[in-house]
Amino acid sequence: PNLREPKKFWGVSDLPQIMESQRELNRAMSQLSRILELSGNPIAVLENVEESEDIAIRPGAVWNIPEDAKAYLLDLLQGGGVNLHINYIDLLYRTLHDISESPRSAFGGTERDLSGVALEIELHPLLQKVQRKRIIRTAVYNRRNEMILKLLEKYQGMNFGKNHLRVIWGPVLPHDITRQVNNEQVLVQNGIHSRRRAMDELGVRDPDSEFERWLEERETILKMNRQLNARPMRNEKRERVLTARAEGVEE
């Protein structure tokens, strides 16, 4: 679903804005293809010749022409004219990528090694486009889920109570979460973020269930620590009793 149009079922398509550039790109590519095809099948040019028959263009061919005549092959690539077509095609490619908000680097066309931050800046137009799409789709998916729950309550008699629906989107680019983990750790220790909020920021799909598992694990660890601490105390008491008995026997 894209942006909706009044009195129309479907939303605004992404194709019309790039169709004109795509047609021009197709035309330029076809024109360059014809030039290359003609250059591969050269045209014989005869000057000062009134009539010609059986002029064959092949290796080892011999042409009989008058003394003042001149014969040569037409070179369509002479003077670097083909570079003008190639530069124009590159310009159309750049226009197409700019209009569609999809940089060349999104297709693996990086000509140099880029760091994570530099690559994110390079792909910033695409990230903005994805963010806009996700905002629209989030509202649609939440509305769809609400309708599903209402249908289940009406026809199946199920009661789901009051639920907060949320769509969790994955990251578009791979991230090094080490720095983010350190930041969330500091925020949790200073009481700025809760553990659930930190899990949510780090991309945990179900922070509530993860927090419950963390509480269970913490309770188990504390119980084990209490048991381990109780054993040395028992051993210490036993040693004291044995020492007291030994001293009584000596007396």
XYZ file of C-alpha atoms in Angstrom:
251
model
C 0.000 0.000 0.000
C 1.265 3.412 -1.008
C -0.295 6.826 -0.612
C -3.997 6.640 -1.402
C -5.709 8.545 -4.182
C -9.235 9.933 -3.781
C -11.968 7.660 -5.172
C -9.455 4.988 -6.180
C -8.921 1.559 -4.693
C -5.185 1.318 -5.311
C -2.595 3.746 -4.015
C -0.115 5.860 -5.937
C 2.342 3.692 -7.831
C 6.104 4.221 -7.818
C 6.412 3.441 -11.532
C 5.015 6.543 -13.339
C 7.770 8.808 -12.060
C 10.496 6.603 -13.530
C 8.749 5.442 -16.712
C 9.848 8.434 -18.789
C 13.488 8.027 -17.778
C 13.290 4.298 -18.451
C 11.863 4.850 -21.938
C 14.621 7.338 -22.746
C 17.199 4.880 -21.445
C 15.765 2.149 -23.668
C 15.892 4.463 -26.679
C 19.506 5.474 -26.002
C 20.562 1.858 -25.522
C 18.842 0.825 -28.764
C 20.533 3.654 -30.636
C 23.964 2.683 -29.333
C 23.242 -0.947 -30.180
C 22.469 -0.018 -33.799
C 25.683 1.996 -34.070
C 27.756 -0.904 -32.772
C 25.956 -3.298 -35.089
C 26.674 -1.111 -38.113
C 30.301 -0.669 -37.080
C 30.621 -4.453 -36.956
C 29.183 -4.647 -40.493
C 30.941 -1.695 -42.135
C 29.580 0.173 -45.133
C 31.790 0.504 -48.192
C 32.051 4.062 -49.518
C 33.169 4.562 -53.138
C 34.011 8.042 -54.379
C 34.165 9.064 -58.060
C 32.573 5.789 -59.105
C 29.502 5.874 -61.328
C 28.576 2.185 -61.137
C 29.537 -0.683 -58.863
C 28.675 -4.351 -58.792
C 29.596 -7.224 -56.499
C 31.398 -5.083 -53.929
C 31.955 -7.654 -51.196
C 33.262 -6.707 -47.766
C 35.236 -9.669 -46.525
C 38.829 -10.508 -45.640
C 41.016 -10.716 -48.744
C 38.465 -9.080 -51.042
C 39.896 -7.213 -54.068
C 38.075 -4.233 -55.556
C 38.693 -2.968 -59.054
C 38.023 0.764 -59.188
C 38.996 3.543 -61.619
C 42.243 5.440 -61.228
C 40.728 8.600 -59.736
C 38.296 6.709 -57.516
C 38.622 6.246 -53.791
C 37.262 3.451 -51.618
C 37.108 3.166 -47.849
C 34.939 1.775 -45.059
C 32.643 4.074 -43.132
C 33.793 4.170 -39.497
C 30.894 5.229 -37.313
C 33.078 5.151 -34.195
C 35.634 7.573 -35.568
C 36.349 10.645 -33.454
C 35.079 9.142 -30.208
C 31.437 9.716 -31.065
C 30.392 6.579 -29.216
C 31.622 8.111 -25.951
C 28.913 10.758 -26.235
C 26.285 8.030 -26.279
C 27.891 6.232 -23.331
C 28.072 9.443 -21.293
C 24.433 10.146 -22.070
C 23.465 6.642 -20.939
C 25.388 7.156 -17.687
C 23.501 10.416 -17.177
C 20.196 8.609 -17.697
C 21.257 5.952 -15.203
C 22.053 8.619 -12.616
C 18.725 10.335 -13.269
C 16.893 7.041 -12.909
C 18.601 6.274 -9.599
C 17.933 9.774 -8.265
C 14.242 9.738 -9.143
C 13.697 6.235 -7.773
C 15.701 7.084 -4.613
C 17.784 3.954 -5.122
C 21.497 4.816 -5.336
C 23.821 2.736 -7.439
C 25.504 1.455 -4.276
C 22.225 -0.266 -3.351
C 22.902 -2.659 -6.236
C 26.487 -3.341 -5.169
C 27.959 -0.697 -7.458
C 30.376 0.892 -4.995
C 33.608 1.815 -6.745
C 35.538 2.181 -3.484
C 35.624 0.628 -0.046
C 33.265 2.436 2.316
C 32.928 2.283 6.071
C 29.603 1.555 7.716
C 28.805 5.236 8.318
C 29.870 6.246 4.797
C 27.755 3.468 3.278
C 24.759 4.566 5.354
C 25.173 8.142 4.095
C 25.464 6.812 0.538
C 22.218 4.865 0.953
C 20.407 7.605 2.866
C 17.824 8.288 0.088
C 16.870 4.616 0.023
C 16.652 4.493 3.829
C 14.286 7.471 3.809
C 12.124 5.778 1.195
C 12.004 2.570 3.227
C 11.073 4.572 6.322
C 8.155 6.213 4.503
C 6.948 2.847 3.237
C 7.156 1.357 6.708
C 5.122 4.178 8.237
C 2.324 3.522 5.748
C 2.507 -0.248 6.093
C 2.623 -0.141 9.891
C -0.780 1.542 10.042
C -2.160 -0.938 7.498
C -0.803 -4.008 9.306
C -2.096 -2.803 12.670
C -5.529 -2.193 11.162
C -5.508 -5.655 9.590
C -4.525 -7.301 12.878
C -7.288 -5.456 14.727
C -9.829 -6.733 12.209
C -8.538 -10.299 12.598
C -8.852 -10.143 16.387
C -12.370 -8.717 16.163
C -13.432 -11.490 13.782
C -12.040 -14.119 16.142
C -13.863 -12.555 19.077
C -17.125 -12.394 17.138
C -17.180 -15.826 15.501
C -14.904 -17.926 17.730
C -15.813 -16.421 21.074
C -12.192 -15.685 21.938
C -11.306 -12.837 24.246
C -7.888 -11.299 23.746
C -8.428 -8.368 26.086
C -6.743 -5.063 25.422
C -3.657 -5.566 23.306
C -1.109 -3.095 22.077
C -0.330 -4.064 18.497
C 3.120 -3.303 17.207
C 5.021 -4.058 14.011
C 8.710 -4.827 14.480
C 10.803 -4.046 11.422
C 14.252 -5.457 10.922
C 17.240 -3.235 10.171
C 17.776 -2.318 6.536
C 21.552 -2.262 6.869
C 23.718 -4.545 8.997
C 24.765 -2.790 12.184
C 27.584 -3.314 14.630
C 25.543 -3.491 17.833
C 28.549 -3.335 20.166
C 28.323 0.434 20.563
C 24.541 0.317 20.909
C 24.808 -2.386 23.583
C 27.278 -0.256 25.536
C 24.994 2.777 25.269
C 21.954 0.831 26.453
C 23.958 -0.642 29.324
C 24.872 2.841 30.542
C 21.261 4.038 30.170
C 19.919 1.064 32.147
C 22.496 1.466 34.915
C 21.646 5.165 35.278
C 17.920 4.436 35.376
C 17.129 6.226 32.115
C 15.963 3.137 30.211
C 14.272 0.039 31.544
C 15.499 -3.398 30.607
C 12.474 -3.901 28.388
C 13.184 -0.623 26.585
C 16.816 -1.648 26.083
C 15.734 -5.006 24.645
C 13.320 -3.250 22.334
C 16.011 -0.857 21.107
C 18.362 -3.776 20.445
C 15.785 -5.549 18.295
C 14.544 -8.268 20.668
C 11.249 -9.474 19.211
C 9.459 -10.139 22.524
C 10.982 -8.052 25.344
C 8.350 -9.127 27.908
C 9.022 -12.849 27.481
C 12.753 -12.231 27.422
C 12.497 -10.215 30.643
C 10.549 -13.026 32.337
C 13.200 -15.538 31.298
C 15.850 -13.193 32.658
C 14.023 -13.019 36.018
C 13.795 -16.816 36.182
C 17.468 -17.172 35.354
C 18.398 -14.537 37.944
C 16.327 -16.298 40.622
C 18.014 -19.616 39.809
C 21.475 -18.046 40.027
C 20.680 -16.392 43.378
C 19.399 -19.695 44.765
C 22.572 -21.476 43.658
C 24.700 -18.761 45.256
C 22.828 -19.094 48.553
C 23.359 -22.850 48.518
C 27.057 -22.472 47.767
C 27.468 -19.883 50.529
C 25.653 -22.122 53.020
C 28.095 -25.021 52.547
C 31.225 -23.203 53.824
C 29.291 -22.058 56.898
C 28.295 -25.640 57.685
C 31.861 -26.842 57.226
C 33.108 -24.044 59.458
C 30.651 -24.988 62.245
C 31.658 -28.641 61.959
C 35.335 -27.726 62.266
C 34.586 -25.673 65.375
C 32.739 -28.596 66.992
C 35.565 -31.013 66.209
C 38.135 -28.562 67.554
C 36.177 -28.108 70.789
C 35.894 -31.861 71.264
C 39.603 -32.333 70.666
C 40.446 -29.672 73.245
C 38.143 -31.364 75.788
C 39.886 -34.733 75.309
C 43.322 -33.190 75.839
C 42.249 -31.648 79.130
